[in-house]
Tab-separated table of C-alpha atoms and ligand atoms in Angstrom:
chain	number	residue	atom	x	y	z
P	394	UNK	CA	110.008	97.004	81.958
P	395	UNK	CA	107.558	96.124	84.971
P	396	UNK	CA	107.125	98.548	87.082
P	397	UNK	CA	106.461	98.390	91.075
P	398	UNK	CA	105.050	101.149	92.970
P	399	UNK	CA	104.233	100.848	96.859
P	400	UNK	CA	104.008	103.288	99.735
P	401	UNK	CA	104.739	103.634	103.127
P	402	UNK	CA	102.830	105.842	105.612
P	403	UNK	CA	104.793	108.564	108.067
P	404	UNK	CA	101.786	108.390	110.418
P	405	UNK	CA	104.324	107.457	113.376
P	406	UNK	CA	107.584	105.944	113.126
P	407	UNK	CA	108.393	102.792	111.136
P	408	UNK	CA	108.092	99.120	113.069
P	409	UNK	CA	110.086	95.731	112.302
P	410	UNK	CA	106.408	95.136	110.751
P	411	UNK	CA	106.764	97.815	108.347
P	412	UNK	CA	110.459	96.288	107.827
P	413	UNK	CA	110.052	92.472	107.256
P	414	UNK	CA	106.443	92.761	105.665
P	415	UNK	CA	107.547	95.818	103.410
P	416	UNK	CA	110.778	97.022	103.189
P	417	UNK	CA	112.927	94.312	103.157
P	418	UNK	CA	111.354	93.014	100.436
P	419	UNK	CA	111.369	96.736	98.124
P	420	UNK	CA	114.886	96.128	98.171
P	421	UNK	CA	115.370	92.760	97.107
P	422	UNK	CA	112.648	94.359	93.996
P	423	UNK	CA	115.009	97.063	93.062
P	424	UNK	CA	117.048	93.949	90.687
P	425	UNK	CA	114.189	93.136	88.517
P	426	UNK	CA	111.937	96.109	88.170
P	427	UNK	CA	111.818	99.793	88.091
P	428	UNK	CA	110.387	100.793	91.432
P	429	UNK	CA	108.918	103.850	92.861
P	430	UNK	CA	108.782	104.066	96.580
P	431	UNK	CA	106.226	106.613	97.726
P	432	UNK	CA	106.205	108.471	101.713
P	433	UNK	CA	102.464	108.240	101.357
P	434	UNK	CA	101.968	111.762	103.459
P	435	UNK	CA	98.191	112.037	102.096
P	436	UNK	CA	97.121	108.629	103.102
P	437	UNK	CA	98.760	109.282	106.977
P	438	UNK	CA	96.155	112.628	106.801
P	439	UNK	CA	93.064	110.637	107.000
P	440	UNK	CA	94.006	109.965	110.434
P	441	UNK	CA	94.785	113.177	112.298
P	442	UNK	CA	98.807	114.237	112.154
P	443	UNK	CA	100.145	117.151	113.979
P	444	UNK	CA	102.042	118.732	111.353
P	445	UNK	CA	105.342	118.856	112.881
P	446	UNK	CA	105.593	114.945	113.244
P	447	UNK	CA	104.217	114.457	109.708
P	448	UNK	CA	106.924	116.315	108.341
P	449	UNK	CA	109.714	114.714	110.382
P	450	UNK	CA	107.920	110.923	109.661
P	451	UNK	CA	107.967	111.692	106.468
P	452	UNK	CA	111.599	112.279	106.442
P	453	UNK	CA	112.057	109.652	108.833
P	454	UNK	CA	110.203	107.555	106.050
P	455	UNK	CA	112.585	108.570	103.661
P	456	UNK	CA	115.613	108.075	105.783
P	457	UNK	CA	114.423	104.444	106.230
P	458	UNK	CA	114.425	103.124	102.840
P	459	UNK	CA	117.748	104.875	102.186
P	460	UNK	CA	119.584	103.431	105.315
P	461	UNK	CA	117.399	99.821	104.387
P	462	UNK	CA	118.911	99.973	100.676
P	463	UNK	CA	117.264	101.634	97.960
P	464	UNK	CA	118.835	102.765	95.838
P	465	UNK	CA	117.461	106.501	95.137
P	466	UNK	CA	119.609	107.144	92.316
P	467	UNK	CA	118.610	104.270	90.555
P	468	UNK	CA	114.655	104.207	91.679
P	469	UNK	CA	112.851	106.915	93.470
P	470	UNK	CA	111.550	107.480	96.587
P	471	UNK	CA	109.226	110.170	96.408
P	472	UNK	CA	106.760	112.030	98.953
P	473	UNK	CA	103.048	111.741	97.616
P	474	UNK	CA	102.101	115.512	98.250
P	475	UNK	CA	104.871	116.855	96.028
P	476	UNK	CA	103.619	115.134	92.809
P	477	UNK	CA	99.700	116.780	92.704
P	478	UNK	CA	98.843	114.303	90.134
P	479	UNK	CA	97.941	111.385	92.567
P	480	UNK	CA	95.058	113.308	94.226
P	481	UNK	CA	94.198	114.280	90.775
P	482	UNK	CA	93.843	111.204	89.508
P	483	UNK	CA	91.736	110.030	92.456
P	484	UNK	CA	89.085	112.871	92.327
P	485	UNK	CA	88.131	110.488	89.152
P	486	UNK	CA	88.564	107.542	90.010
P	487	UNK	CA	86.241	108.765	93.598
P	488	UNK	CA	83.732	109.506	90.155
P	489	UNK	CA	84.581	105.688	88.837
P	490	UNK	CA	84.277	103.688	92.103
P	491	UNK	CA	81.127	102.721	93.334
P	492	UNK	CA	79.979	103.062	97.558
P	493	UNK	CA	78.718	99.441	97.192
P	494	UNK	CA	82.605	98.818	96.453
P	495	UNK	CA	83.986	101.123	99.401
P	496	UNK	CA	81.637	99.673	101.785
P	497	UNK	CA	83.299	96.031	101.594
P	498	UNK	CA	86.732	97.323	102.633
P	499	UNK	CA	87.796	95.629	106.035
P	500	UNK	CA	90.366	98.467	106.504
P	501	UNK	CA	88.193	100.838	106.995
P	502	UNK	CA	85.980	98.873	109.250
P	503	UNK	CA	88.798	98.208	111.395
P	504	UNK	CA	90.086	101.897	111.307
P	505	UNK	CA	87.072	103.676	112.024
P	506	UNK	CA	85.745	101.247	114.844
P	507	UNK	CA	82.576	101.287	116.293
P	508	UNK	CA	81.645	104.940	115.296
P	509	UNK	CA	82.183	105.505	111.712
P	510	UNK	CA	80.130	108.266	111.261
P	511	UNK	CA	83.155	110.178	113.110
P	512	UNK	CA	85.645	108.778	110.621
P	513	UNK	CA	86.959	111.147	107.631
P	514	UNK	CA	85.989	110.922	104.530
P	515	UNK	CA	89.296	110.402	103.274
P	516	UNK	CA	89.465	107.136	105.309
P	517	UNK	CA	86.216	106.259	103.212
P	518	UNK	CA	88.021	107.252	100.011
P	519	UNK	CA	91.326	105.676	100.856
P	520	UNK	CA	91.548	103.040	98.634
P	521	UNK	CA	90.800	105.163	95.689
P	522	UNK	CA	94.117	107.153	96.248
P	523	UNK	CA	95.847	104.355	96.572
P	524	UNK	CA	94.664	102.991	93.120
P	525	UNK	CA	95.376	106.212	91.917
P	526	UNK	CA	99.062	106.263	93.264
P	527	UNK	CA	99.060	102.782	91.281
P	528	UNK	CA	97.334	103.689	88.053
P	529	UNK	CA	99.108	107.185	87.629
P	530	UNK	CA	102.487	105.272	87.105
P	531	UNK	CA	100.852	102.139	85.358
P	532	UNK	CA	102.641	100.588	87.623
P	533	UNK	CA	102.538	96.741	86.633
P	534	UNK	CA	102.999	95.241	90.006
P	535	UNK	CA	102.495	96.466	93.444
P	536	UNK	CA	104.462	94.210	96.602
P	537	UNK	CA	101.053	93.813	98.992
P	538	UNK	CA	100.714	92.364	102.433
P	539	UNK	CA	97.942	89.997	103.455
P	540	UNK	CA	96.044	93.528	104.601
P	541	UNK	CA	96.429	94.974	101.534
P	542	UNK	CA	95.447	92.576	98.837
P	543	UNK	CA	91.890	93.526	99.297
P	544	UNK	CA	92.687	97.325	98.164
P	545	UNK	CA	94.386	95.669	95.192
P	546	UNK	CA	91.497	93.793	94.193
P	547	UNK	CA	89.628	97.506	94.022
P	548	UNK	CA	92.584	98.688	92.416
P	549	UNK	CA	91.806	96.411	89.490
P	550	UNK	CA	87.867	97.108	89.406
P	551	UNK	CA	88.693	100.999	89.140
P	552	UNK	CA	91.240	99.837	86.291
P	553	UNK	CA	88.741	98.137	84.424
P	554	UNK	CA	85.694	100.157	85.016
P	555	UNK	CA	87.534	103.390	83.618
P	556	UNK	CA	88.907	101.140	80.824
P	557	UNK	CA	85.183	99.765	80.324
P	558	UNK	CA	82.964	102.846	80.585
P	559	UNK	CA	85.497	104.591	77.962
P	560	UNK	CA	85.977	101.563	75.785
P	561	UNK	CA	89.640	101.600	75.790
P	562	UNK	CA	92.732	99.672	76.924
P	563	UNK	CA	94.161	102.454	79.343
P	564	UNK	CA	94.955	101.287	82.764
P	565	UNK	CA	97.108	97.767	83.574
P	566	UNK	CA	95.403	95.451	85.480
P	567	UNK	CA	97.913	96.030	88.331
P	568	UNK	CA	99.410	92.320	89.468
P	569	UNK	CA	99.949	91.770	93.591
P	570	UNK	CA	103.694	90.300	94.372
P	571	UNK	CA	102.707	88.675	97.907
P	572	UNK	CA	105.786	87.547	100.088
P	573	UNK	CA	105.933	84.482	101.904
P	574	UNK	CA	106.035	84.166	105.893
P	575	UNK	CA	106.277	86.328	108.557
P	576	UNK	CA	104.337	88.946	105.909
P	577	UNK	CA	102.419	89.710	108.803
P	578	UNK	CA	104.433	90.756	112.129
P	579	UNK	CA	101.677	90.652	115.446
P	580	UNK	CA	102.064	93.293	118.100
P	581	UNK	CA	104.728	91.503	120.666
P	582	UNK	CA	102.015	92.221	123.606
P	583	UNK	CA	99.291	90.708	121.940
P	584	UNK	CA	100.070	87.962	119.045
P	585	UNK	CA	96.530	88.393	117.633
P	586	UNK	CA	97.151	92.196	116.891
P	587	UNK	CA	99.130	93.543	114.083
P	588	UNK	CA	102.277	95.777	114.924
P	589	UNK	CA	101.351	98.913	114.171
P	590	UNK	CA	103.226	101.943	114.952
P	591	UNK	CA	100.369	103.452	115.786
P	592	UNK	CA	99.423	101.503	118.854
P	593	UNK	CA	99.564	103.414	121.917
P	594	UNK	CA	101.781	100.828	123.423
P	595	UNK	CA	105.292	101.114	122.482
P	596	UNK	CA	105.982	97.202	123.834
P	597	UNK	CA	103.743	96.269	121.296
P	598	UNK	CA	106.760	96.966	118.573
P	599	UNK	CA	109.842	97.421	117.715
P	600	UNK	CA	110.735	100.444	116.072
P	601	UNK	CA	113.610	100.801	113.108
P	602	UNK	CA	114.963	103.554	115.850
P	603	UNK	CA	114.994	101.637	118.614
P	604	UNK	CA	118.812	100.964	120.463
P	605	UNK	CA	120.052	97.499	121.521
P	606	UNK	CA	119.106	97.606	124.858
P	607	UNK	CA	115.218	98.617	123.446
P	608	UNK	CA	114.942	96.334	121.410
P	609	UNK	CA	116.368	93.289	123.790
P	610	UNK	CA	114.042	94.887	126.811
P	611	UNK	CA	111.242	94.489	124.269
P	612	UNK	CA	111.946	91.175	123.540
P	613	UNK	CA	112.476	90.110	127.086
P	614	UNK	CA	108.880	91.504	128.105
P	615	UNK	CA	107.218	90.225	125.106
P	616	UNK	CA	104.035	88.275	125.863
P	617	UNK	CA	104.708	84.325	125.655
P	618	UNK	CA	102.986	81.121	126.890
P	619	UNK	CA	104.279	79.143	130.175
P	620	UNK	CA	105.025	76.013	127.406
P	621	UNK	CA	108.204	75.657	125.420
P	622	UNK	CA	108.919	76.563	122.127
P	623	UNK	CA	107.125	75.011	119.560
P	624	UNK	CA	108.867	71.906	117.260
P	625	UNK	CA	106.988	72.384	114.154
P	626	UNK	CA	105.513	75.166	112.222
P	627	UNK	CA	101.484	75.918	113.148
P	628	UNK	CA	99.714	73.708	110.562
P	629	UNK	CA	96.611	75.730	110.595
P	630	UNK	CA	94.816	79.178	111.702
P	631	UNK	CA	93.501	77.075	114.248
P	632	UNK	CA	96.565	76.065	115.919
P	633	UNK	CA	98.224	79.488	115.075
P	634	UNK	CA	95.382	81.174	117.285
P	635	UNK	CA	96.169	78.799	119.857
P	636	UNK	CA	99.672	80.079	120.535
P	637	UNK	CA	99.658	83.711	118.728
P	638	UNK	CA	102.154	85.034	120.615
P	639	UNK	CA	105.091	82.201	120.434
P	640	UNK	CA	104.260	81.773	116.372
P	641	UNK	CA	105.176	85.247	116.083
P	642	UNK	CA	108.468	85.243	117.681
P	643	UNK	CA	109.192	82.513	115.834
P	644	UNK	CA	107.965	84.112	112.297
P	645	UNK	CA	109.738	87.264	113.089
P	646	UNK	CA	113.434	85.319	113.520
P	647	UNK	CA	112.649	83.018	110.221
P	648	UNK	CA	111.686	86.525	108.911
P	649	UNK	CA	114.840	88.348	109.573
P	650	UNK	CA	117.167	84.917	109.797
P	651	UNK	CA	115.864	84.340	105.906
P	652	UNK	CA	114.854	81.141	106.670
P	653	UNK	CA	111.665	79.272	107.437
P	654	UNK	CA	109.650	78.483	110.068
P	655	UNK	CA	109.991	74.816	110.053
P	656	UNK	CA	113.934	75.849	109.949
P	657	UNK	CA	113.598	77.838	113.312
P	658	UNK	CA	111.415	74.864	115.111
P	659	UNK	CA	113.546	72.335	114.540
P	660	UNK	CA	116.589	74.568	115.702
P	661	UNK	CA	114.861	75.989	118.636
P	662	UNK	CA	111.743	73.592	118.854
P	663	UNK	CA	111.692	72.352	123.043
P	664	UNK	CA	114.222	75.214	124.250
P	665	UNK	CA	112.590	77.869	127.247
P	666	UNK	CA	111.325	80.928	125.855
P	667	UNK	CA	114.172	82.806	128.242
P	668	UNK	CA	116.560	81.040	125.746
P	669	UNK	CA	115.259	81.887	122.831
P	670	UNK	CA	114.223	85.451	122.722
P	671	UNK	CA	118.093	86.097	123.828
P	672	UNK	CA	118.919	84.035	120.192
P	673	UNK	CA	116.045	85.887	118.719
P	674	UNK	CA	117.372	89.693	120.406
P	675	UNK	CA	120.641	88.887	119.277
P	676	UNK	CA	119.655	88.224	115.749
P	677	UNK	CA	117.340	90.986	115.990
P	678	UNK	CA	120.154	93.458	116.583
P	679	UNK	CA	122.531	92.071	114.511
P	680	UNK	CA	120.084	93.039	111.335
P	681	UNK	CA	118.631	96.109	111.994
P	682	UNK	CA	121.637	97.521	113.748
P	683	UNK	CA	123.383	98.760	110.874
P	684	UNK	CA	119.861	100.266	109.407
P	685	UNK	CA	119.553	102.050	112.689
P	686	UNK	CA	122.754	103.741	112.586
P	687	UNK	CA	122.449	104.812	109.302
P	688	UNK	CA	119.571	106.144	109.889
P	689	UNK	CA	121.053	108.213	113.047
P	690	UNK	CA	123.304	109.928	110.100
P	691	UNK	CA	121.017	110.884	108.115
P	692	UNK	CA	118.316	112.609	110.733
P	693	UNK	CA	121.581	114.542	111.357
P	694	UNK	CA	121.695	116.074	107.747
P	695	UNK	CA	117.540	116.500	106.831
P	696	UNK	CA	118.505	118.462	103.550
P	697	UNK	CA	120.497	115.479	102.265
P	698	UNK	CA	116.926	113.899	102.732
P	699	UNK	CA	114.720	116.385	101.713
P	700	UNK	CA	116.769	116.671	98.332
P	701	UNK	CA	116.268	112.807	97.974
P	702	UNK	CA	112.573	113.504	98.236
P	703	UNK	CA	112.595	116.646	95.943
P	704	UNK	CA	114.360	114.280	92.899
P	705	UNK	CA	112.320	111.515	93.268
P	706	UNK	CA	109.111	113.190	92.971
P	707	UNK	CA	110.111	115.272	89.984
P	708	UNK	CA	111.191	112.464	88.463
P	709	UNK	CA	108.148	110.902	89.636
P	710	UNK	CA	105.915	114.052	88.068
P	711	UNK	CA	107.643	113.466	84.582
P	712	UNK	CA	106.242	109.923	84.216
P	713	UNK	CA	102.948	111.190	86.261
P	714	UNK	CA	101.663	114.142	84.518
P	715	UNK	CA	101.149	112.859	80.853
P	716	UNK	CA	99.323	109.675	82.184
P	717	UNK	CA	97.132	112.320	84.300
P	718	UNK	CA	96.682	114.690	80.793
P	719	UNK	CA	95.208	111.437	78.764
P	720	UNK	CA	93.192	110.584	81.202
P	721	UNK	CA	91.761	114.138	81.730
P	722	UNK	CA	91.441	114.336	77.497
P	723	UNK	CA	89.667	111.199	77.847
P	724	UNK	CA	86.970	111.658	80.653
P	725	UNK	CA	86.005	114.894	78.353
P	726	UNK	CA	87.961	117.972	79.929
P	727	UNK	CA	89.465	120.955	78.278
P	728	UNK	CA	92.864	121.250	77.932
P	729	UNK	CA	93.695	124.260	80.078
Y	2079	AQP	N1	102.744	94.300	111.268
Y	2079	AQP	C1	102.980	94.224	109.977
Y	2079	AQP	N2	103.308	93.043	109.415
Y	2079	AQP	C2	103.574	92.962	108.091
Y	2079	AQP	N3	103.524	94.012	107.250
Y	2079	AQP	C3	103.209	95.204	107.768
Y	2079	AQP	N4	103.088	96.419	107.227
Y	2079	AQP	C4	102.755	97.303	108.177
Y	2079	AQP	N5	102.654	96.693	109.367
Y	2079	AQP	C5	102.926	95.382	109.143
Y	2079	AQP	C6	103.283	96.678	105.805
Y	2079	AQP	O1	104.036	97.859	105.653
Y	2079	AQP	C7	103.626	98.530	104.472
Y	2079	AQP	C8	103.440	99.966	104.768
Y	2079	AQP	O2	102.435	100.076	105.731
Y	2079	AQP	P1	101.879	101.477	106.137
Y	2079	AQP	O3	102.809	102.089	107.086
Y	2079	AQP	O4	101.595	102.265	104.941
Y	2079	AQP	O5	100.457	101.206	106.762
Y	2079	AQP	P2	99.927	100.215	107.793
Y	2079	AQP	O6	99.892	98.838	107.235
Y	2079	AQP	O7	98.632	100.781	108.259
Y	2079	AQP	O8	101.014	100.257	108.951
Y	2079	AQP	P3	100.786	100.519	110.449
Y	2079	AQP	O9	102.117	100.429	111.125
Y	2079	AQP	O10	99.707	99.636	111.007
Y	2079	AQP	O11	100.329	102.029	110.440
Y	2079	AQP	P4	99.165	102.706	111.222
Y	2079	AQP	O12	99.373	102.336	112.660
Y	2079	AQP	O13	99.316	104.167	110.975
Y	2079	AQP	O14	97.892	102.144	110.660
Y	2079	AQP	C9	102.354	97.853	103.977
Y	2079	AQP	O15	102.671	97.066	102.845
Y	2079	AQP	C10	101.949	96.991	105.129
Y	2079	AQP	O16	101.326	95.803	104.683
């Protein structure tokens, strides 16, 4: 059986970024693999949480992929700090990576900013957590964005390092499933920014909480350009970067229409921008309304969600803890 694993992290609340680059695509998954869904509440830590919100995000978290789908019952959806064995694991895989590989990661570049000696060191270490929240599953694929793939790639060194320095065949060489447009969803006040739902501007996004009349006034005060809407998809980064902002409204309703963008142009290609962010508002609602209320339920009844949480990542520390006892009999320590 191929196995996905991929996370999500409560570090705010989730975005239609998080939705159409992530989400919706876990739940198309759940028919041909076994898939653990992880609230990645360790990750969210190497940015500072207060600890109330990171305990309702990472219900919120969990609330989302119910109300978006999964099927819990089925899969899991887990929260990373109940199932010890992923920090575990990473402790040795911290003792597998090497700095020389750390320092290439353009995540944490772009996290940390200009002064990186300020940054934690679990920012640093990030992307060994994340191969061990892969590797402890032996997970077989993992669904990346663009922004990820690079961690992947690391994911796969770790793999075969440990497999190399201990001559054996331990670890998959984890595979990346990358989706096709609109993978990456720009902030709607600046189209060369990601969403994020961490930017301090909450017109940059649209949250998976947001009403109807947010998520149209969003729309309506997104940033455009004074020229119509485009007739044909960009056909480069080059001519992407020349109209950022109008591309992404236009990847975001292919995105949630489930079509393409050459499908949107030559519906929409020449209309005013007035016109079609009321289209794109009204399509907007029409898919994540339903998520949205669902989710309103269940922030109603939190133990329904913590007990979601609790199952998955028991079930999640009965595939977890063997994997982490072979690997700690292999790297030469005692059994306790
Ligand atoms: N804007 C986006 N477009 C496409 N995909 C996105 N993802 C996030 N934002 C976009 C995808 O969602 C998955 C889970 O992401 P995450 O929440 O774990 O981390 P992130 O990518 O760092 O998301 P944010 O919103 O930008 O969080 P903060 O602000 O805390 O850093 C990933 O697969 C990601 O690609």
């Amino acid at each position: 059986m191929k196995r996905i694993f991929s996370g999500i992290q409560p570090s705010g609340g989730f975005t239609l970024g998080n939705y159409l680059g992530a989400i919706k695509n876990w739940v198309a998954l759940q028919k041909d693999f076994e898939c653990i869904y992880c609230i990645v509440d360790l990750h969210a830590i190497t940015m500072f949480q207060k600890p109330d919100e990171l305990r309702a995000n990472s219900r919120l978290g969990a609330a989302t992929l119910i109300a978006a789908g999964i099927d819990h019952k089925k899969h899991k959806i887990m929260l990373q700090s109940m199932v010890p064995a992923h920090a575990q694991l990473a402790w040795v895989f911290n003792c597998v990576a090497r700095v020389g590989w750390m320092n290439r990661m353009t995540q944490f570049k772009d996290k940390a900013g200009k002064d990186r000696d300020s940054a934690s060191l679990g920012l640093y270490a990030y992307p060994s957590l994340m191969a061990a929240d892969i590797l402890v599953y032996k997970a077989t694929h993992v669904p990346v964005g663009e922004d990820q793939k690079q961690h992947l790639e690391l994911t796969r060194d770790i793999a075969q390092k440990f497999n190399h320095d201990y001559g054996l065949d331990f670890f998959p060489l984890t595979e990346p499933l990358i989706f096709g447009e609109a993978t990456r969803v720009m902030s709607l006040r600046d189209g060369s920014k990601k969403m994020s739902k961490s930017d301090p501007s909450d017109f940059s996004r649209i949250n998976l909480t947001d009403s109807a009349e947010q998520i149209a006034d969003k729309i309506r005060k997104a940033k455009t350009d004074p020229h119509a809407v485009p007739d044909a998809p960009p056909a480069s980064e080059e001519v992407r970067a020349q109209r950022p902002e109008a591309y992404n409204l236009m990847g975001i309703y292919a995105a949630l229409a489930d079509t393409t963008m050459a499908a949107v142009a030559k519906e929409h290609g020449g209309k005013q921008f007035s016109a079609f962010k009321n289209a794109l508002t009204e399509l907007a609602v029409a898919k994540l309304g339903p998520i949205t209320s669902e989710m309103r339920r269940l922030e109603k009844d939190p133990g329904a969600v913590d007990a979601v949480l609790r199952d998955g990542s028991e079930r999640c520390r009965a595939m977890a803890d063997p994997i982490l006892e072979e690997v700690y009999r292999i790297v030469g320590f005692l059994k306790p």
